[in-house]
Short mmCIF file of C-alpha atoms in Angstrom, two decimals:
data_model
loop_
_atom_site.label_atom_id
_atom_site.label_comp_id
_atom_site.label_asym_id
_atom_site.label_seq_id
_atom_site.Cartn_x
_atom_site.Cartn_y
_atom_site.Cartn_z
CA MET I 1 -19.57 2.02 -17.64
CA LYS I 2 -20.86 -0.73 -15.38
CA LYS I 3 -19.84 -0.64 -11.75
CA ARG I 4 -17.71 -3.65 -10.84
CA VAL I 5 -18.81 -5.18 -7.54
CA HIS I 6 -16.18 -7.47 -6.04
CA VAL I 7 -17.91 -10.05 -3.84
CA VAL I 8 -15.24 -11.36 -1.46
CA PRO I 9 -16.08 -14.48 0.60
CA HIS I 10 -14.68 -14.36 4.11
CA MET I 11 -15.46 -15.00 7.74
CA HIS I 12 -14.69 -12.78 10.70
CA TRP I 13 -13.48 -14.95 13.54
CA ASP I 14 -13.75 -13.85 17.16
CA ARG I 15 -11.92 -16.46 19.23
CA GLU I 16 -13.99 -15.39 22.22
CA TRP I 17 -16.72 -12.85 22.77
CA TYR I 18 -20.20 -13.85 23.95
CA PHE I 19 -18.91 -17.40 23.50
CA SER I 20 -15.79 -19.13 24.75
CA THR I 21 -12.71 -20.08 22.72
CA GLU I 22 -13.80 -23.70 23.04
CA GLU I 23 -17.28 -22.96 21.70
CA SER I 24 -15.72 -20.99 18.87
CA GLN I 25 -13.44 -23.92 18.08
CA ILE I 26 -16.43 -26.25 17.67
CA LEU I 27 -17.94 -23.91 15.08
CA LEU I 28 -14.57 -23.50 13.40
CA VAL I 29 -14.12 -27.20 12.68
CA ASN I 30 -17.41 -27.37 10.80
CA ASN I 31 -16.81 -24.09 8.96
CA MET I 32 -13.29 -25.00 7.87
CA ASP I 33 -14.39 -28.38 6.58
CA GLU I 34 -17.11 -26.75 4.48
CA ILE I 35 -14.72 -24.09 3.17
CA MET I 36 -12.15 -26.64 2.07
CA GLU I 37 -14.78 -28.84 0.48
CA MET I 38 -16.09 -25.90 -1.55
CA LEU I 39 -12.61 -24.85 -2.69
CA GLU I 40 -11.53 -28.38 -3.56
CA SER I 41 -14.70 -29.36 -5.41
CA ASN I 42 -15.51 -26.12 -7.22
CA PRO I 43 -12.81 -24.53 -9.41
CA ASP I 44 -15.15 -21.61 -10.14
CA TYR I 45 -15.02 -20.60 -6.48
CA PRO I 46 -11.76 -18.63 -6.58
CA SER I 47 -10.74 -18.05 -2.97
CA TYR I 48 -11.75 -17.55 0.63
CA VAL I 49 -10.30 -15.14 3.24
CA LEU I 50 -9.65 -16.53 6.73
CA ASP I 51 -9.97 -13.19 8.53
CA GLY I 52 -6.29 -12.28 8.24
CA GLN I 53 -5.22 -14.20 11.36
CA THR I 54 -3.33 -17.46 11.77
CA ALA I 55 -4.76 -18.16 15.24
CA VAL I 56 -7.79 -19.50 13.37
CA LEU I 57 -5.65 -22.19 11.76
CA GLU I 58 -3.84 -22.97 14.99
CA ASP I 59 -7.18 -23.66 16.67
CA TYR I 60 -8.28 -25.80 13.72
CA PHE I 61 -5.07 -27.84 13.56
CA GLU I 62 -5.36 -28.53 17.27
CA VAL I 63 -8.48 -30.56 16.46
CA LYS I 64 -7.68 -31.73 12.93
CA PRO I 65 -3.90 -31.91 12.44
CA GLU I 66 -4.43 -34.43 9.66
CA ASN I 67 -5.83 -31.65 7.44
CA LYS I 68 -2.70 -29.50 7.49
CA ALA I 69 -1.57 -30.84 4.10
CA ARG I 70 -4.96 -29.97 2.58
CA VAL I 71 -4.77 -26.46 3.98
CA ARG I 72 -1.19 -26.03 2.75
CA LYS I 73 -2.17 -27.09 -0.77
CA LEU I 74 -5.03 -24.57 -0.86
CA VAL I 75 -2.86 -21.78 0.53
CA GLN I 76 -0.08 -22.45 -1.97
CA ALA I 77 -2.64 -22.43 -4.78
CA GLY I 78 -3.86 -19.00 -3.65
CA ARG I 79 -7.31 -20.34 -2.88
CA LEU I 80 -7.26 -20.11 0.92
CA ILE I 81 -6.09 -16.63 1.92
CA VAL I 82 -4.28 -16.55 5.28
CA GLY I 83 -2.52 -13.98 7.47
CA PRO I 84 -0.76 -11.68 7.83
CA TRP I 85 -1.57 -11.41 11.58
CA VAL I 86 -1.49 -13.92 14.41
CA SER I 87 -4.65 -12.36 15.86
CA GLN I 88 -6.97 -9.47 15.05
CA THR I 89 -5.43 -7.12 17.58
CA ASP I 90 -6.82 -4.05 19.22
CA GLU I 91 -4.50 -1.24 18.14
CA MET I 92 -5.23 1.31 20.83
CA THR I 93 -4.60 -0.70 24.01
CA THR I 94 -1.54 -2.71 22.96
CA GLY I 95 2.07 -1.64 22.50
CA ALA I 96 3.79 -0.91 19.19
CA GLU I 97 6.16 -3.84 19.62
CA SER I 98 3.21 -6.15 20.20
CA ILE I 99 1.59 -5.03 16.94
CA THR I 100 4.91 -5.56 15.15
CA ARG I 101 5.36 -9.04 16.64
CA ASN I 102 1.78 -9.86 15.69
CA LEU I 103 2.81 -9.38 12.07
CA LEU I 104 6.21 -11.00 12.48
CA TYR I 105 4.91 -14.25 13.93
CA GLY I 106 1.87 -14.16 11.67
CA TYR I 107 4.18 -14.05 8.65
CA LYS I 108 6.22 -16.89 10.11
CA ASP I 109 3.09 -19.02 10.50
CA CYS I 110 1.95 -18.23 6.96
CA ILE I 111 5.27 -19.02 5.30
CA GLU I 112 5.07 -22.55 6.70
CA LEU I 113 1.93 -22.96 4.60
CA GLY I 114 2.48 -20.68 1.62
CA GLN I 115 2.30 -16.91 1.39
CA PRO I 116 0.50 -14.43 3.65
CA MET I 117 -2.07 -11.97 2.39
CA ALA I 118 -0.02 -8.80 1.85
CA ILE I 119 -2.75 -6.51 3.16
CA GLY I 120 -3.04 -4.84 6.54
CA TYR I 121 -6.44 -6.39 7.10
CA ILE I 122 -7.98 -4.95 10.29
CA PRO I 123 -11.75 -5.30 9.85
CA ASP I 124 -12.87 -4.79 13.45
CA SER I 125 -10.18 -3.06 15.51
CA PHE I 126 -11.72 -0.33 17.66
CA GLY I 127 -9.85 2.57 16.06
CA GLN I 128 -6.65 2.86 14.04
CA THR I 129 -3.25 3.93 15.35
CA SER I 130 -1.49 6.66 13.38
CA GLN I 131 1.71 4.65 12.91
CA MET I 132 0.07 1.60 11.35
CA PRO I 133 1.22 2.54 7.81
CA MET I 134 4.82 2.63 9.08
CA ILE I 135 4.47 -0.79 10.71
CA LEU I 136 2.85 -2.28 7.61
CA ASN I 137 5.49 -0.84 5.29
CA GLN I 138 8.21 -2.51 7.38
CA PHE I 139 6.72 -5.81 6.18
CA ASP I 140 6.43 -4.53 2.60
CA ILE I 141 2.65 -4.22 2.96
CA GLN I 142 1.29 -1.39 0.83
CA TYR I 143 -2.46 -1.84 1.37
CA SER I 144 -4.88 -1.77 4.27
CA ILE I 145 -8.55 -2.54 4.83
CA PHE I 146 -10.39 -1.46 7.95
CA TRP I 147 -13.77 -0.25 9.16
CA ARG I 148 -13.85 1.84 12.30
CA GLY I 149 -12.77 5.36 13.15
CA VAL I 150 -12.90 7.41 9.93
CA SER I 151 -15.29 10.16 8.89
CA GLU I 152 -15.19 13.15 6.56
CA ARG I 153 -13.81 15.12 9.51
CA HIS I 154 -10.43 13.55 8.69
CA GLY I 155 -10.39 15.16 5.26
CA THR I 156 -12.33 12.96 2.83
CA ASP I 157 -15.77 11.50 2.31
CA LYS I 158 -14.36 8.78 0.05
CA THR I 159 -13.75 5.14 0.92
CA GLU I 160 -10.48 4.89 -1.01
CA PHE I 161 -7.56 7.02 0.09
CA TYR I 162 -3.92 7.00 1.10
CA TRP I 163 -3.06 6.89 4.80
CA GLU I 164 0.31 8.34 5.77
CA SER I 165 2.33 8.06 8.98
CA ASP I 166 4.56 10.78 10.41
CA ASP I 167 7.67 9.34 8.73
CA GLY I 168 6.08 9.40 5.27
CA SER I 169 5.18 5.71 5.16
CA ARG I 170 1.83 5.21 3.52
CA VAL I 171 -0.67 2.58 2.49
CA LEU I 172 -3.58 2.58 0.09
CA VAL I 173 -6.81 2.07 2.03
CA GLN I 174 -10.06 0.44 1.03
CA LEU I 175 -12.51 1.33 3.77
CA PHE I 176 -15.40 -0.84 4.90
CA PRO I 177 -17.83 2.10 5.23
CA LEU I 178 -20.62 -0.17 6.47
CA GLY I 179 -18.51 -2.86 8.07
CA TYR I 180 -17.35 -6.28 6.94
CA ALA I 181 -20.78 -7.97 7.09
CA ILE I 182 -23.00 -6.19 4.56
CA GLY I 183 -22.92 -9.27 2.35
CA LYS I 184 -23.73 -11.74 5.11
CA TYR I 185 -26.39 -14.39 4.47
CA LEU I 186 -27.53 -12.82 1.20
CA PRO I 187 -31.18 -13.80 0.64
CA THR I 188 -32.34 -15.69 -2.43
CA GLU I 189 -35.67 -13.88 -2.74
CA PRO I 190 -35.13 -11.12 -5.36
CA ASP I 191 -37.23 -8.43 -3.68
CA ALA I 192 -35.54 -8.97 -0.32
CA LEU I 193 -32.13 -8.98 -1.98
CA LYS I 194 -32.80 -5.71 -3.79
CA GLU I 195 -34.36 -4.02 -0.76
CA ARG I 196 -31.32 -4.84 1.31
CA LEU I 197 -28.61 -3.88 -1.17
CA ASP I 198 -30.32 -0.70 -2.39
CA LYS I 199 -29.64 0.78 1.05
CA TYR I 200 -25.99 -0.22 0.93
CA PHE I 201 -25.33 0.99 -2.60
CA LYS I 202 -26.36 4.52 -1.65
CA VAL I 203 -23.39 4.59 0.71
CA LEU I 204 -20.98 2.61 -1.49
CA ASP I 205 -21.70 4.76 -4.55
CA LYS I 206 -21.12 7.97 -2.62
CA GLY I 207 -17.78 6.80 -1.24
CA ALA I 208 -16.34 5.18 -4.36
CA THR I 209 -13.77 7.13 -6.39
CA GLY I 210 -14.43 5.06 -9.51
CA ALA I 211 -16.38 2.08 -10.77
CA THR I 212 -14.94 -0.35 -8.20
CA GLU I 213 -17.02 -1.43 -5.20
CA LEU I 214 -16.57 -4.08 -2.53
CA LEU I 215 -19.22 -6.39 -1.10
CA PRO I 216 -17.72 -8.61 1.62
CA ASN I 217 -19.67 -11.87 1.85
CA GLY I 218 -19.25 -13.00 5.44
CA HIS I 219 -19.84 -12.30 9.11
CA ASP I 220 -18.86 -13.36 12.63
CA GLN I 221 -18.47 -17.15 12.71
CA MET I 222 -20.55 -17.34 9.51
CA PRO I 223 -20.46 -20.57 7.49
CA ILE I 224 -19.59 -20.31 3.82
CA GLN I 225 -22.61 -19.31 1.71
CA GLN I 226 -23.20 -22.43 -0.35
CA ASN I 227 -25.63 -20.84 -2.81
CA ILE I 228 -23.48 -17.84 -3.70
CA PHE I 229 -23.55 -18.56 -7.45
CA GLU I 230 -27.34 -18.46 -7.42
CA ILE I 231 -27.16 -15.14 -5.56
CA LEU I 232 -24.68 -13.70 -8.06
CA ALA I 233 -26.91 -14.64 -10.98
CA GLN I 234 -29.84 -12.87 -9.34
CA LEU I 235 -27.77 -9.78 -8.54
CA ASN I 236 -26.59 -9.47 -12.13
CA GLU I 237 -30.20 -9.67 -13.26
CA ILE I 238 -31.54 -7.22 -10.66
CA TYR I 239 -28.80 -4.64 -11.29
CA PRO I 240 -28.02 -4.52 -15.04
CA ASP I 241 -25.79 -1.47 -14.47
CA ARG I 242 -23.48 -3.48 -12.19
CA GLU I 243 -21.33 -6.54 -12.65
CA PHE I 244 -21.16 -8.89 -9.65
CA PHE I 245 -18.45 -11.53 -9.41
CA LEU I 246 -16.46 -13.47 -6.82
CA SER I 247 -13.13 -11.83 -6.18
CA ARG I 248 -10.39 -11.21 -3.64
CA TYR I 249 -9.17 -8.08 -1.91
CA GLU I 250 -5.99 -7.89 -3.98
CA ASN I 251 -8.09 -7.46 -7.13
CA VAL I 252 -9.86 -4.51 -5.56
CA PHE I 253 -6.55 -2.74 -4.93
CA GLU I 254 -5.35 -3.44 -8.47
CA GLU I 255 -8.27 -1.38 -9.70
CA ILE I 256 -8.31 1.48 -7.20
CA GLU I 257 -4.55 1.99 -7.58
CA LYS I 258 -5.38 3.31 -11.05
CA HIS I 259 -7.71 5.97 -9.65
CA GLU I 260 -6.26 9.47 -9.80
CA ASN I 261 -6.24 12.24 -7.21
CA LEU I 262 -6.93 10.07 -4.19
CA ASP I 263 -6.92 11.98 -0.91
CA THR I 264 -4.17 11.45 1.67
CA LEU I 265 -5.11 11.26 5.36
CA HIS I 266 -2.88 11.46 8.42
CA GLY I 267 -3.13 10.60 12.08
CA GLU I 268 -5.11 8.13 14.14
CA PHE I 269 -8.73 7.32 13.43
CA ILE I 270 -10.98 7.19 16.49
CA ASP I 271 -14.04 9.05 15.24
CA GLY I 272 -17.25 7.28 16.19
CA LYS I 273 -19.54 9.15 13.79
CA TYR I 274 -20.26 6.17 11.52
CA SER I 275 -18.98 3.21 13.54
CA ARG I 276 -18.58 2.52 17.22
CA VAL I 277 -14.99 2.74 18.42
CA HIS I 278 -15.83 1.69 21.99
CA ARG I 279 -13.76 4.27 23.88
CA SER I 280 -15.18 2.93 27.13
CA ILE I 281 -13.05 -0.20 26.82
CA PHE I 282 -10.12 1.78 28.20
CA ALA I 283 -11.84 1.66 31.59
CA GLN I 284 -12.83 -1.99 31.34
CA ARG I 285 -10.80 -4.36 33.56
CA GLN I 286 -7.94 -1.98 34.20
CA ASP I 287 -6.23 -4.66 36.28
CA LEU I 288 -5.79 -6.86 33.21
CA LYS I 289 -4.73 -4.00 30.97
CA ALA I 290 -2.12 -2.90 33.51
CA MET I 291 -0.88 -6.47 33.84
CA ASN I 292 -0.63 -6.70 30.05
CA THR I 293 1.48 -3.54 29.91
CA ARG I 294 3.81 -4.88 32.58
CA ILE I 295 4.23 -8.11 30.61
CA GLU I 296 4.92 -6.20 27.38
CA ASN I 297 7.56 -4.11 29.17
CA LYS I 298 9.10 -7.17 30.80
CA LEU I 299 9.39 -8.93 27.44
CA THR I 300 10.75 -6.07 25.37
CA ASN I 301 12.80 -4.15 27.94
CA VAL I 302 14.09 -6.88 30.25
CA LEU I 303 13.81 -10.46 29.04
CA GLU I 304 14.90 -10.11 25.42
CA PRO I 305 17.75 -7.64 26.14
CA LEU I 306 19.05 -9.98 28.85
CA MET I 307 18.84 -12.93 26.48
CA SER I 308 20.80 -10.94 23.89
CA MET I 309 23.52 -10.13 26.41
CA ALA I 310 23.64 -13.77 27.49
CA PHE I 311 23.99 -14.78 23.84
CA ASP I 312 27.05 -12.53 23.53
CA LEU I 313 28.51 -14.42 26.50
CA GLY I 314 28.06 -17.76 24.80
CA PHE I 315 24.62 -18.87 25.93
CA SER I 316 22.03 -20.05 23.42
CA TYR I 317 19.19 -17.71 22.47
CA GLU I 318 16.04 -19.80 22.64
CA HIS I 319 13.82 -18.09 20.08
CA GLY I 320 11.18 -20.79 20.46
CA LEU I 321 10.65 -20.03 24.14
CA VAL I 322 10.23 -16.33 23.42
CA GLU I 323 7.80 -17.07 20.59
CA VAL I 324 5.63 -19.21 22.88
CA ILE I 325 5.27 -16.29 25.30
CA TRP I 326 4.63 -13.75 22.56
CA LYS I 327 2.01 -15.82 20.78
CA LEU I 328 0.05 -16.46 23.96
CA LEU I 329 0.16 -12.72 24.63
CA LEU I 330 -0.93 -11.92 21.07
CA LYS I 331 -3.97 -14.16 21.37
CA ASN I 332 -4.89 -12.13 24.45
CA HIS I 333 -4.61 -9.01 22.27
CA ALA I 334 -7.53 -9.90 20.00
CA HIS I 335 -9.81 -6.85 19.95
CA ASP I 336 -12.69 -8.35 21.95
CA SER I 337 -10.33 -10.04 24.40
CA MET I 338 -8.10 -7.01 24.95
CA GLY I 339 -11.09 -4.69 25.07
CA ARG I 340 -12.56 -7.00 27.72
CA ALA I 341 -15.75 -7.05 25.68
CA ALA I 342 -16.16 -10.75 26.42
CA ARG I 343 -18.54 -12.14 29.01
CA THR I 344 -17.33 -12.15 32.60
CA LYS I 345 -16.62 -15.87 32.80
CA PHE I 346 -14.31 -15.58 29.78
CA THR I 347 -12.58 -12.55 31.28
CA VAL I 348 -11.77 -14.73 34.30
CA LYS I 349 -10.15 -17.19 31.90
CA SER I 350 -8.26 -14.32 30.28
CA ARG I 351 -7.00 -13.26 33.70
CA ARG I 352 -5.63 -16.75 34.28
CA ALA I 353 -3.91 -16.63 30.88
CA THR I 354 -2.43 -13.21 31.69
CA LYS I 355 -1.09 -14.48 35.01
CA LYS I 356 0.45 -17.43 33.17
CA LEU I 357 2.14 -14.98 30.81
CA ARG I 358 3.46 -12.91 33.69
CA SER I 359 4.92 -16.04 35.26
CA ALA I 360 6.57 -17.09 31.99
CA ALA I 361 8.00 -13.63 31.30
CA THR I 362 9.56 -13.37 34.76
CA ALA I 363 10.83 -16.94 35.04
#
């Protein structure tokens, strides 16, 4: 039986890292225009994944609001895959309610355009919290894709398994054993293409529980690969024992759900054996992390309960005002931002944003 290699076009979008949000936004406008042009002009190009976060679209619409109808049409057609998150959060340094609101408001954003991707897509979070399956199940999400934190020390050397929380909630996981960028900028030269993928297939073959394998075609801020059909033709010629085709993550899960005797793992995943989980970020800019925790507590334990009591007394409950505060906070929770992995000048900007949040939450 031929191995089926699902090539999934995507981009991973860091709103800030070694570049500012504004610099990222400049790249985003060009990338989004090229993505939409490809989807609209080429029916054989099935779909494109926008990194599972709606903040990308918010930044794009800020510059090109006139393209919202085009985006909506592509989302509703299942061609442009959006959500389910607002931002690609860090799971280990943010509160449980923040992670839940990240999904809640992400879903709300997606429904205005079409339907969210019903996958707990967390390609770059620096470790996985043990209760993520429970949170995902609350939104009727049964699948998850992530990269960091797992090794055979958790109980399996396979890349497909079930992940179960303490309450019995569980999701089916497709692991990125080598990260989300192994299919970035695939070369056209056959020897270079084979040399590169031969190394990856050794790992993918070992981890697969069946004939299904995943090759994500994207990277940080990477433009869409315009010559992907040429690449696919070469891959199918180089590897006659494999079938390469453009796909989407949902199709991967449809196949691995049929695999029998998948292992079930429990607990959090913060093992750095195969991927960096950046434990040192806990000590990075403690002032901002402490301020974030105070804001989370103020929102969930003071502001919203008081607003609920006021509502019972006849006052209006202004959901929109609360959402504005939450969404600004959630953008601060992006893994590089919350981990304070960004350059110093951008951390200063983040500090200003955090102070603005504190002011809004205590107003």
